[in-house]
Amino acid sequence: MFKYIVKRLFYAFLTLLALTTLTFFMMRLLPGDPFIGEKAIPETTLKALNAKYGLDKPVYVQLWMYIKGVFQGDLGLSIHYNRPVNDIIAQAFPYSFDLGIRSLIFATVMGVLLGIVAAVKRGTKWDTVTMFIAIVGVSVPGFIIGALLQYFLGLKLFQLTGIRFFPITGWNSFASKLLPAFALSFGSLATISRLMRTSMLDVLGQDYIKTAKSKGLSQKKIIWKHAVRNAIMPVITVLGPIAAAVLTGAFVVENIFAVPGMGKFFVLSIQTQDYTMISGTTLFYGAFLVIANLIVDIAYGFIDPRVKLTDAKE
Amino acid sequence: MSKIDQSQFEWIGANVSDAESIKRPSTTYWKDAMHRLKKNKAAMVCLFFIVFIILMSVIVPWVSPYTISEQHLTHTDASMFFKDSTDGHMHIFGTDTLGRDIFTRIWAGGRVSLFIAFSAVFINFIIGVIYGGISGYIGGAVDNVLMRIIEIINGIPYLIIVVLLMMVLPPGPTTMIIAYATVGWTGMARLVRGQIMSLKQQDYVIAAKVMGAKPSRIIGRHLLPNTLSVVIVNLTLAIPSAIFTEAFLSYIGLGVPVPLASWGVLANDGSRVFQMYPSQLIIPAICISITMLSFNLLGDGLRDALDPKLRR
C-alpha cells in the first residue's frame, strides 16, 4: 500500500511539474514584451527593470525561478485587475467549489441510482427512459442545457405563473443554486449512469449473485449488499475525470447564471488577454485536479485491494 | 386409420454433397456487421441525420443567395421564415443582430465545426495507432516509458491545455485542430496498445512469427486489422467530443475569428440575445446536440454490430 501511495504521489508531482513548465513556455511564446507600450524607456532603466524581474537571466534559470514561485504559491499579479491572482482565487474559488461540490454530489447520487434502476429493470421502459436521459446528457453540452433551463424555468415559468421559482441569476438563496448545479451536473450524471448500468449488469451476472438468490435473500438485500458494492468501483475511478469535467464546465455555466466564481474570471481573463491571470488560474485548476485525482486513486487503492496487486505485477 | 404401405416410400440414398452444401451466401465479418447495423433502427436514423447534416453543410453555403458575412441592416434580428421584400429571398432561420442570414451561417458553421472535428479525430487516430502500436508491440521498458508519458498528459485536464495552446497560437480552425489533437490522442493510443498486447499472444501471430514474417508484416497484416473494429467505434465516439470542445472554446471566446462561423460561435452570439430572440441560440444548440447525439448513438450501434458479444 505504501509503495502504491508513493508511486501515485510521484506521478502527481511529475504532472504538476509538466504543467508548470508548459505554462511557462506558453507565456514566453506569447508575442510582446512586458515593458513595451510605455513611453520610450531609457536603455539603462530597461536593463534595471529586466534585472529586477530576472528577465536578463538564461531561460533555464527563469524557468527554475518560475517553478519555485509557483510551488510556493505565488501566481503573479493580474494585469487587468492589478491585484494578486492569489487574492482573486481566494475570493472567487469558494463559490466555484460550492457549485462544483453540489453538482458532483447530485451527479454521483442520481447517476448511480439511475444506473441501478436501469440495470435491475433491464429491458423495460425504465431502462429505455433512463438510457435515453443518459444519451441526451452526454450529447447536449452543459452551456446549452444551462441556457435552456434559464429561459424556460427561470424566465417563462415566471412569466406564466408570476411566481419566481428559480431566480435567473445570482448565488444566494437555495433556489438560485438549483438551476446552475443541475445544468453543470447533467453531463456527468449521464456518464455515471451509463457506467453504473454496465457495471451493474456485469455484477448481476456473477455466480455469487446466483448463490445469494438461491439462498433466498430478498431482492433488496441482493441489490444493495451484494451487487451495488461491487458495481460501484468503476464509478469511483471516473470521479477524478468527472471532477475535471465539472470544474471546466463551470467556466460557462457560471457565466450563464452570473455566479461570482472563478469561471467568470477565467473567461473574462481570456477575453481581456490577462495572461498572468490565465496562467495563474490554469495552474490552480491543474493542481486542484491533480490532487483530486490523487485522492481518488489512493481511496481506490484502499477500497479495492486488488488494484495495487495488479499494479505491482506490471 | 389406413395402413401406409411401404411401397409409398422411396429410398433415395444419402446425398452427401447435398447435405453439406452451403445454401446461404458466404459472408465476411464486415458484411455480417453491416447487416447487424442495418437492423438497428436508431443507428440507421442517426446515420441518416449525419449524412443529411454533412450534405447540407457542403451544399447550402454554395447555393445560398447570401454569404456568411453579408449584412442586411434593414432587418436585423428577423424572425424565422422572414421574407425579404426587396429581393424576394427568404431568411429561413431569420437574421442575427448584425443582419446576417442565420440559415447560411448555420451550414457554413457546420462546415467549420465538422471539418475541425473530423480532422482532429483523424490526427488523433494516426498518432494514437502509431504510438499505441509501438508501445504494445515492443512492450517492456519502451512500453513502460511511453505509458508513463501518457499518464502525465492525462493528469492535466485536456481543456486546460487546449485553452493554453489557443492563447499562444493564432486563432483559426487549424489552431483548434492542433490544440485538440495535441491532447486527444492518448485515449486512442491506450486502446490500441491494449488490443495489440492481447492480440500478440494469439496463436496465429506466433505462427506468423515462426514462418518468418517481419514485424512490419505482423503489425500491418495481422495486428492492426484486428484492432480496427474497436478503433472505428472509438473514432465515432471521439467526434462528438471534438464537436463539444469546439463549441466550448468558441463559447468562452477562443473560437474561430470573425466573420467565420462555427456552431460554437453561433451559439455564443445567440446566447447574448437569448432572452429576446431565443431562436438564435436554440438553432445552433439543436445542430450541436443532434450531431453529437447521432454520433454517440451510431457509435453504440457500431459497437453492438462489430462486437455482438458486448451487447447488453
XYZ file of C-alpha atoms in Angstrom:
626
model
C 0.000 0.000 0.000
C 2.775 2.392 0.952
C 4.587 1.782 -2.318
C 1.396 2.428 -4.226
C 0.795 5.762 -2.483
C 4.395 6.866 -3.030
C 4.106 5.996 -6.699
C 0.887 7.972 -7.038
C 2.417 10.949 -5.225
C 5.395 10.839 -7.558
C 3.173 10.928 -10.641
C 1.134 13.781 -9.232
C 4.338 15.729 -8.662
C 5.587 14.993 -12.194
C 2.266 16.084 -13.661
C 2.389 19.361 -11.765
C 5.943 19.926 -12.928
C 4.957 19.243 -16.531
C 2.013 21.615 -16.246
C 4.136 24.401 -14.749
C 6.819 24.022 -17.409
C 4.202 24.005 -20.134
C 2.612 27.176 -18.777
C 5.996 28.870 -18.512
C 6.878 28.220 -22.151
C 3.401 29.202 -23.289
C 3.835 32.534 -21.564
C 7.241 33.005 -23.189
C 5.852 32.204 -26.614
C 3.269 34.952 -26.354
C 4.037 37.937 -28.536
C 5.067 41.195 -26.896
C 7.324 42.310 -24.112
C 6.201 43.361 -20.631
C 7.762 46.822 -20.967
C 6.544 47.634 -24.461
C 3.868 50.294 -24.696
C 5.259 52.561 -22.035
C 6.920 55.704 -23.292
C 10.386 55.114 -24.656
C 12.305 53.714 -21.690
C 15.980 54.658 -21.411
C 18.342 51.784 -22.074
C 19.668 51.728 -18.513
C 16.195 51.711 -16.955
C 15.164 48.842 -19.222
C 18.236 46.937 -18.120
C 17.447 47.622 -14.487
C 13.839 46.526 -14.964
C 14.891 43.348 -16.750
C 17.364 42.643 -13.951
C 14.694 43.285 -11.312
C 12.312 40.753 -12.816
C 15.099 38.330 -13.702
C 14.488 38.660 -17.423
C 18.188 39.028 -18.167
C 18.967 35.556 -16.883
C 19.131 32.452 -19.107
C 15.870 30.645 -19.808
C 16.539 27.676 -17.558
C 17.179 29.975 -14.584
C 13.961 31.812 -15.330
C 12.135 28.501 -15.555
C 13.567 27.443 -12.227
C 12.529 30.752 -10.630
C 9.063 30.408 -12.104
C 8.641 26.832 -10.873
C 9.900 27.828 -7.439
C 7.445 30.717 -7.321
C 4.521 28.560 -8.391
C 5.309 25.791 -5.910
C 5.488 28.420 -3.179
C 2.043 29.553 -4.206
C 2.933 32.797 -5.950
C 0.838 33.119 -9.106
C 1.736 36.681 -10.008
C -0.188 39.903 -10.487
C -3.278 40.126 -12.674
C -2.649 42.646 -15.447
C -6.303 43.501 -15.815
C -7.275 43.873 -12.158
C -3.834 44.850 -10.883
C -4.374 42.526 -7.928
C -2.514 39.358 -6.959
C -4.049 36.353 -8.718
C -3.964 34.558 -5.352
C -6.374 37.136 -3.920
C -8.801 36.781 -6.773
C -8.730 32.991 -6.488
C -9.224 33.145 -2.725
C -12.235 35.382 -3.197
C -13.864 33.576 -6.138
C -12.976 29.942 -5.662
C -15.309 29.234 -2.709
C -18.307 29.955 -4.950
C -16.995 27.660 -7.666
C -16.190 24.983 -5.128
C -19.671 25.239 -3.643
C -21.274 24.906 -7.071
C -18.881 22.131 -8.096
C -19.447 20.043 -4.970
C -23.214 20.360 -5.232
C -23.102 19.295 -8.859
C -20.713 16.457 -8.161
C -22.828 15.060 -5.331
C -26.029 15.404 -7.311
C -24.465 13.795 -10.391
C -22.997 10.889 -8.433
C -26.080 10.091 -6.356
C -28.553 10.449 -9.203
C -26.258 8.772 -11.718
C -25.699 5.743 -9.507
C -29.419 5.455 -8.705
C -30.454 5.729 -12.355
C -27.802 3.180 -13.316
C -29.075 0.723 -10.711
C -32.686 1.158 -11.798
C -31.765 0.701 -15.455
C -29.759 -2.449 -14.756
C -32.284 -4.066 -12.421
C -35.225 -3.262 -14.681
C -33.215 -4.097 -17.754
C -35.196 -4.231 -20.976
C -38.259 -2.486 -19.545
C -39.391 1.041 -20.242
C -37.498 2.185 -17.123
C -34.306 1.094 -18.788
C -35.184 2.818 -22.054
C -36.123 6.091 -20.363
C -33.009 6.132 -18.179
C -30.687 5.365 -21.020
C -32.390 7.994 -23.153
C -31.733 10.571 -20.426
C -28.157 9.367 -20.288
C -27.502 9.624 -24.002
C -29.082 13.082 -24.148
C -26.975 14.171 -21.196
C -23.794 13.028 -22.924
C -24.774 14.712 -26.166
C -26.028 18.123 -25.078
C -23.304 20.484 -23.835
C -23.835 21.970 -20.392
C -23.990 25.536 -21.623
C -26.940 24.706 -23.836
C -28.768 22.960 -21.017
C -27.992 25.928 -18.786
C -29.332 28.466 -21.244
C -32.460 26.441 -21.901
C -33.161 25.925 -18.203
C -32.656 29.601 -17.582
C -35.038 30.520 -20.359
C -37.836 28.051 -19.674
C -37.699 27.545 -15.902
C -36.244 30.927 -14.990
C -37.985 33.276 -17.373
C -41.015 31.594 -18.994
C -42.219 29.909 -15.824
C -42.034 33.251 -14.034
C -43.956 34.988 -16.823
C -46.596 32.267 -16.827
C -47.212 31.878 -13.113
C -45.934 35.154 -11.721
C -44.086 33.234 -9.014
C -40.304 33.168 -9.107
C -39.481 29.516 -8.536
C -35.955 29.780 -9.837
C -34.056 33.085 -9.926
C -32.362 33.549 -13.296
C -29.031 34.672 -11.940
C -27.165 35.106 -8.684
C -25.867 32.851 -5.968
C -27.546 33.473 -2.634
C -30.758 31.598 -1.922
C -31.044 27.834 -2.216
C -33.416 28.197 -5.161
C -30.859 30.200 -7.094
C -28.353 27.366 -6.770
C -30.645 24.704 -8.204
C -30.508 25.552 -11.906
C -26.730 26.097 -12.201
C -25.985 22.950 -10.218
C -28.368 20.929 -12.338
C -27.031 22.328 -15.616
C -23.490 21.593 -14.538
C -24.181 18.083 -13.296
C -26.274 16.812 -16.184
C -23.425 15.600 -18.381
C -21.608 13.864 -15.535
C -24.849 12.354 -14.323
C -25.335 10.810 -17.733
C -21.808 9.420 -17.862
C -22.088 7.938 -14.391
C -25.471 6.343 -15.005
C -24.274 4.661 -18.200
C -21.182 3.377 -16.455
C -23.138 2.202 -13.430
C -25.631 0.340 -15.583
C -22.921 -1.550 -17.473
C -21.019 -2.415 -14.344
C -24.196 -3.408 -12.509
C -25.246 -5.736 -15.338
C -21.811 -7.267 -15.195
C -22.063 -7.928 -11.461
C -25.647 -9.192 -11.636
C -24.461 -11.942 -13.967
C -21.870 -13.206 -11.465
C -22.158 -16.521 -9.674
C -22.291 -15.067 -6.177
C -25.471 -13.226 -7.106
C -26.979 -16.559 -8.159
C -25.837 -18.024 -4.845
C -27.421 -15.170 -2.941
C -30.648 -15.664 -4.897
C -30.758 -19.390 -4.278
C -30.090 -18.810 -0.581
C -33.386 -16.957 -0.676
C -32.166 -13.444 0.067
C -34.574 -10.664 -0.713
C -34.122 -8.718 -3.940
C -33.422 -5.584 -1.906
C -30.613 -7.242 0.008
C -29.073 -8.760 -3.096
C -29.001 -5.429 -4.881
C -27.740 -3.245 -2.061
C -25.483 -5.655 -0.214
C -24.030 -7.772 -2.970
C -24.421 -6.018 -6.299
C -24.074 -2.275 -5.704
C -20.996 -2.519 -3.523
C -19.096 -4.303 -6.237
C -20.597 -2.445 -9.148
C -19.757 0.996 -7.809
C -15.993 0.504 -8.269
C -15.703 1.812 -11.841
C -17.754 4.853 -10.847
C -15.159 5.740 -8.224
C -12.343 5.584 -10.801
C -14.040 8.106 -13.056
C -14.712 10.578 -10.245
C -11.375 12.298 -10.955
C -12.107 12.969 -14.635
C -15.696 13.820 -13.685
C -14.436 16.445 -11.249
C -12.352 17.878 -14.100
C -15.368 17.971 -16.371
C -17.455 19.679 -13.692
C -14.786 22.300 -12.994
C -14.180 23.159 -16.645
C -17.884 23.045 -17.344
C -18.291 25.638 -14.624
C -16.474 28.172 -16.846
C -19.555 28.569 -18.965
C -22.306 27.670 -16.509
C -21.085 30.334 -14.093
C -21.148 32.837 -16.920
C -24.703 31.971 -17.882
C -26.041 32.213 -14.335
C -23.749 35.053 -13.232
C -22.273 33.055 -10.354
C -19.393 35.140 -8.953
C -16.977 32.190 -9.160
C -13.677 31.522 -10.892
C -15.208 30.525 -14.190
C -16.357 34.067 -14.755
C -12.860 35.410 -14.054
C -11.292 32.782 -16.243
C -13.459 33.553 -19.269
C -13.055 37.276 -18.704
C -9.292 36.916 -18.472
C -9.308 35.140 -21.834
C -11.344 37.930 -23.364
C -9.157 40.684 -21.904
C -5.970 38.674 -22.612
C -4.919 38.909 -18.987
C -2.048 36.458 -19.347
C -0.911 36.163 -15.747
C -4.498 35.590 -14.688
C -4.906 32.848 -17.295
C -1.689 31.087 -16.377
C -2.433 31.511 -12.669
C -5.931 30.088 -12.832
C -4.806 27.344 -15.192
C -2.124 26.272 -12.760
C -4.547 26.443 -9.897
C -7.134 24.329 -11.712
C -4.453 21.909 -12.833
C -3.098 21.489 -9.326
C -6.570 21.147 -7.860
C -7.484 18.396 -10.290
C -4.179 16.580 -9.942
C -4.781 16.474 -6.210
C -8.384 15.376 -6.696
C -7.155 12.567 -8.942
C -4.547 11.622 -6.394
C -7.159 11.372 -3.651
C -9.404 9.240 -5.860
C -6.501 6.936 -6.751
C -5.454 6.473 -3.143
C -9.033 5.995 -1.973
C -9.485 3.410 -4.677
C -6.406 1.588 -3.506
C -7.916 1.351 -0.035
C -11.382 0.319 -1.176
C -10.276 -2.267 -3.697
C -7.095 -4.066 -2.606
C -6.857 -5.795 -5.987
C -5.651 -2.533 -7.542
C -2.219 -2.481 -6.019
C -1.741 -6.169 -6.742
C -2.269 -5.703 -10.460
C -0.229 -2.539 -10.262
C 2.721 -4.371 -8.729
C 2.581 -7.127 -11.325
C 3.211 -4.971 -14.387
C -56.546 -45.147 -39.906
C -55.422 -46.716 -43.184
C -52.222 -48.570 -43.213
C -49.427 -46.824 -45.015
C -47.789 -49.182 -47.407
C -44.074 -49.311 -47.565
C -44.160 -49.026 -51.354
C -45.316 -45.459 -50.989
C -41.874 -44.522 -49.812
C -38.769 -44.413 -51.898
C -35.245 -44.752 -50.602
C -33.228 -42.041 -52.262
C -29.957 -42.768 -50.520
C -27.644 -40.438 -48.701
C -26.635 -37.437 -50.758
C -23.533 -36.156 -49.045
C -22.865 -33.220 -51.315
C -26.441 -32.007 -50.941
C -26.487 -32.360 -47.161
C -23.294 -30.455 -46.759
C -23.954 -27.852 -49.435
C -23.853 -24.190 -48.464
C -27.241 -22.707 -49.154
C -26.668 -19.239 -47.688
C -24.355 -16.843 -49.446
C -20.968 -16.711 -47.808
C -20.479 -13.605 -45.678
C -17.457 -11.784 -44.348
C -17.069 -10.252 -40.910
C -17.754 -6.764 -42.256
C -20.789 -7.812 -44.264
C -22.165 -9.509 -41.202
C -21.557 -6.409 -39.096
C -23.210 -4.175 -41.685
C -26.186 -6.499 -41.697
C -26.497 -6.201 -37.923
C -26.084 -2.424 -38.099
C -28.841 -2.135 -40.700
C -31.219 -3.887 -38.336
C -30.519 -1.274 -35.642
C -33.150 1.366 -36.335
C -31.758 4.033 -34.007
C -28.300 3.788 -35.549
C -29.695 3.993 -39.070
C -31.729 7.100 -38.218
C -28.586 8.646 -36.769
C -26.613 7.738 -39.856
C -29.289 9.445 -41.918
C -29.046 12.590 -39.763
C -25.265 12.642 -40.058
C -25.368 12.279 -43.838
C -28.066 14.940 -44.004
C -26.069 17.400 -41.895
C -22.895 16.789 -43.881
C -24.731 17.242 -47.193
C -26.427 20.435 -46.011
C -23.100 21.818 -44.776
C -21.498 21.122 -48.114
C -24.319 22.295 -50.343
C -26.090 25.204 -48.624
C -23.179 27.690 -48.470
C -22.726 27.147 -52.221
C -26.289 27.636 -53.337
C -27.402 30.167 -50.764
C -28.120 33.645 -52.155
C -26.381 35.120 -49.105
C -22.807 34.957 -47.907
C -21.826 34.364 -44.275
C -20.777 37.966 -43.673
C -23.372 39.796 -45.767
C -25.350 42.231 -43.607
C -28.961 43.244 -44.055
C -29.271 46.284 -41.867
C -32.912 46.853 -42.737
C -33.980 43.676 -40.973
C -31.663 42.695 -38.163
C -32.835 40.055 -35.671
C -35.531 38.972 -38.115
C -37.688 36.079 -37.024
C -37.666 32.658 -38.656
C -39.056 32.407 -42.204
C -38.722 36.165 -42.666
C -39.348 37.065 -46.298
C -37.128 39.813 -47.632
C -39.403 42.006 -49.799
C -36.542 43.704 -51.665
C -35.033 40.624 -53.285
C -37.723 38.027 -52.645
C -35.427 35.608 -50.792
C -36.410 34.076 -47.505
C -34.271 34.031 -44.355
C -35.310 30.541 -43.278
C -33.792 30.842 -39.790
C -34.054 34.650 -39.665
C -31.140 37.034 -39.299
C -28.840 37.814 -36.389
C -28.095 41.091 -34.626
C -25.814 42.187 -37.456
C -28.399 41.267 -40.057
C -26.604 38.178 -41.339
C -28.607 35.246 -42.690
C -28.598 32.568 -39.988
C -29.508 29.694 -42.318
C -26.372 30.277 -44.375
C -24.266 30.796 -41.289
C -25.528 27.623 -39.635
C -24.484 25.408 -42.520
C -21.264 27.290 -43.160
C -20.646 26.906 -39.424
C -21.437 23.221 -39.732
C -18.702 23.000 -42.334
C -16.188 24.553 -39.960
C -17.290 22.569 -36.908
C -17.387 19.251 -38.723
C -14.116 19.969 -40.507
C -12.457 20.670 -37.165
C -13.989 17.567 -35.590
C -13.128 15.179 -38.421
C -9.591 16.468 -38.904
C -8.819 16.460 -35.200
C -10.119 12.931 -34.784
C -8.220 11.790 -37.865
C -4.951 13.163 -36.477
C -5.696 11.519 -33.136
C -6.247 8.279 -34.974
C -2.889 8.444 -36.777
C -0.873 9.391 -33.690
C -2.789 7.019 -31.432
C -2.398 3.984 -33.676
C 1.328 4.543 -34.216
C 2.070 5.340 -30.561
C -0.141 2.593 -29.184
C 1.073 0.128 -31.784
C 4.729 0.700 -30.937
C 4.058 0.614 -27.215
C 2.004 -2.552 -27.369
C 4.169 -4.429 -29.820
C 7.588 -3.716 -28.337
C 6.421 -3.823 -24.725
C 8.864 -3.909 -21.824
C 10.775 -0.766 -20.935
C 9.664 1.174 -24.033
C 6.049 0.460 -23.228
C 6.627 1.499 -19.628
C 8.112 4.866 -20.589
C 5.521 5.602 -23.273
C 2.663 4.767 -20.941
C 4.064 6.931 -18.118
C 4.194 9.859 -20.566
C 0.522 9.310 -21.367
C -0.268 9.109 -17.677
C 1.304 12.518 -17.115
C -0.501 14.081 -20.086
C -3.755 12.592 -18.847
C -3.174 14.039 -15.406
C -3.721 17.537 -16.733
C -7.308 18.261 -17.751
C -7.257 18.485 -21.543
C -9.479 21.543 -21.770
C -6.906 23.489 -19.777
C -4.092 22.525 -22.152
C -6.302 23.371 -25.092
C -7.084 26.801 -23.636
C -3.378 27.455 -23.048
C -2.479 26.412 -26.594
C -5.254 28.526 -28.046
C -3.839 31.578 -26.298
C -0.466 31.170 -27.976
C -1.389 30.063 -31.475
C -3.140 32.411 -33.907
C -6.922 31.903 -33.891
C -8.442 29.768 -36.613
C -9.707 26.286 -37.417
C -6.182 24.890 -37.880
C -5.223 26.034 -34.404
C -8.271 24.333 -32.990
C -7.379 21.101 -34.723
C -3.810 21.289 -33.440
C -4.940 22.107 -29.916
C -7.381 19.234 -29.771
C -5.022 16.781 -31.431
C -2.184 17.615 -29.024
C -4.011 16.034 -26.126
C -6.778 13.973 -27.704
C -4.712 11.059 -28.979
C -3.942 9.490 -25.590
C -7.218 7.579 -25.354
C -6.730 6.042 -28.779
C -3.114 5.149 -28.015
C -4.140 3.348 -24.820
C -6.873 1.477 -26.598
C -4.651 0.325 -29.458
C -1.900 -0.663 -27.031
C -4.273 -2.831 -25.003
C -5.631 -4.505 -28.118
C -2.185 -5.163 -29.575
C -0.923 -6.573 -26.302
C -3.671 -9.154 -26.106
C -3.577 -9.921 -29.826
C 0.133 -10.578 -29.989
C -0.290 -13.543 -27.649
C -2.650 -15.188 -30.134
C -1.552 -18.367 -31.849
C -1.819 -17.046 -35.357
C 0.654 -14.278 -34.565
C 3.096 -16.819 -33.162
C 2.542 -18.941 -36.263
C 3.304 -15.956 -38.483
C 6.437 -15.282 -36.482
C 7.559 -18.892 -36.759
C 7.105 -18.728 -40.518
C 9.488 -15.784 -40.544
C 7.177 -12.828 -41.053
C 8.786 -9.449 -40.461
C 7.464 -7.296 -37.606
C 6.110 -4.769 -40.122
C 4.064 -7.513 -41.755
C 2.825 -8.857 -38.450
C 1.736 -5.416 -37.325
C 0.286 -4.282 -40.625
C -1.270 -7.567 -41.692
C -2.246 -9.355 -38.501
C -2.452 -6.968 -35.589
C -3.836 -3.646 -36.844
C -6.680 -5.083 -38.957
C -7.903 -6.912 -35.889
C -7.964 -3.751 -33.806
C -9.946 -1.980 -36.499
C -13.412 -2.660 -35.096
C -12.568 -1.188 -31.691
C -10.794 1.743 -33.325
C -13.754 2.570 -35.576
C -16.139 2.615 -32.628
C -13.753 4.813 -30.695
C -13.384 7.223 -33.620
C -17.136 7.562 -33.948
C -17.426 8.326 -30.254
C -14.499 10.799 -30.393
C -16.217 13.044 -32.920
C -18.924 14.323 -30.543
C -16.219 15.098 -28.011
C -14.325 17.136 -30.623
C -17.510 18.971 -31.593
C -18.125 19.715 -27.936
C -14.594 21.052 -27.489
C -15.003 23.369 -30.469
C -18.335 24.638 -29.151
C -16.927 25.077 -25.660
C -13.864 27.024 -26.839
C -15.949 29.253 -29.081
C -18.349 29.827 -26.252
C -15.647 31.129 -23.930
C -14.291 33.381 -26.674
C -11.499 31.295 -28.172
C -13.361 30.354 -31.313
C -12.663 30.848 -34.968
C -12.141 34.532 -35.861
C -14.921 36.688 -37.329
C -16.532 36.640 -39.825
C -16.089 32.850 -39.932
C -18.903 30.968 -38.306
C -18.903 27.730 -36.387
C -21.661 26.224 -34.299
C -19.944 27.269 -31.114
C -19.553 30.842 -32.345
C -23.201 30.929 -33.400
C -24.312 29.591 -30.012
C -22.176 32.217 -28.332
C -23.639 35.008 -30.484
C -27.125 33.670 -29.883
C -26.703 33.489 -26.138
C -26.157 37.260 -25.989
C -29.644 37.978 -27.308
C -31.204 34.816 -25.923
C -33.815 36.486 -23.750
C -35.260 38.432 -26.700
C -34.616 36.122 -29.636
C -34.322 32.586 -28.264
C -34.276 31.009 -31.733
C -30.796 32.404 -32.370
C -29.380 30.187 -29.624
C -31.770 27.287 -29.956
C -30.994 26.628 -33.639
C -27.218 26.180 -33.253
C -27.871 24.357 -29.977
C -30.093 21.865 -31.780
C -27.475 21.411 -34.505
C -24.737 20.719 -31.975
C -26.908 18.394 -29.921
C -28.375 16.413 -32.827
C -24.950 15.885 -34.332
C -23.401 14.795 -31.044
C -26.372 12.568 -30.275
C -26.250 10.971 -33.717
C -22.571 10.181 -33.488
C -22.975 8.808 -29.977
C -25.857 6.534 -30.922
C -24.171 5.469 -34.154
C -21.064 4.635 -32.143
C -23.140 2.499 -29.779
C -24.780 0.817 -32.743
C -21.434 0.142 -34.372
C -20.113 -1.376 -31.173
C -23.069 -3.742 -30.993
C -22.702 -4.587 -34.657
C -18.959 -5.126 -34.668
C -18.745 -6.991 -31.390
C -22.018 -8.776 -30.635
C -20.533 -10.328 -27.508
C -20.623 -6.972 -25.783
C -24.295 -6.457 -26.493
C -26.358 -5.923 -23.414
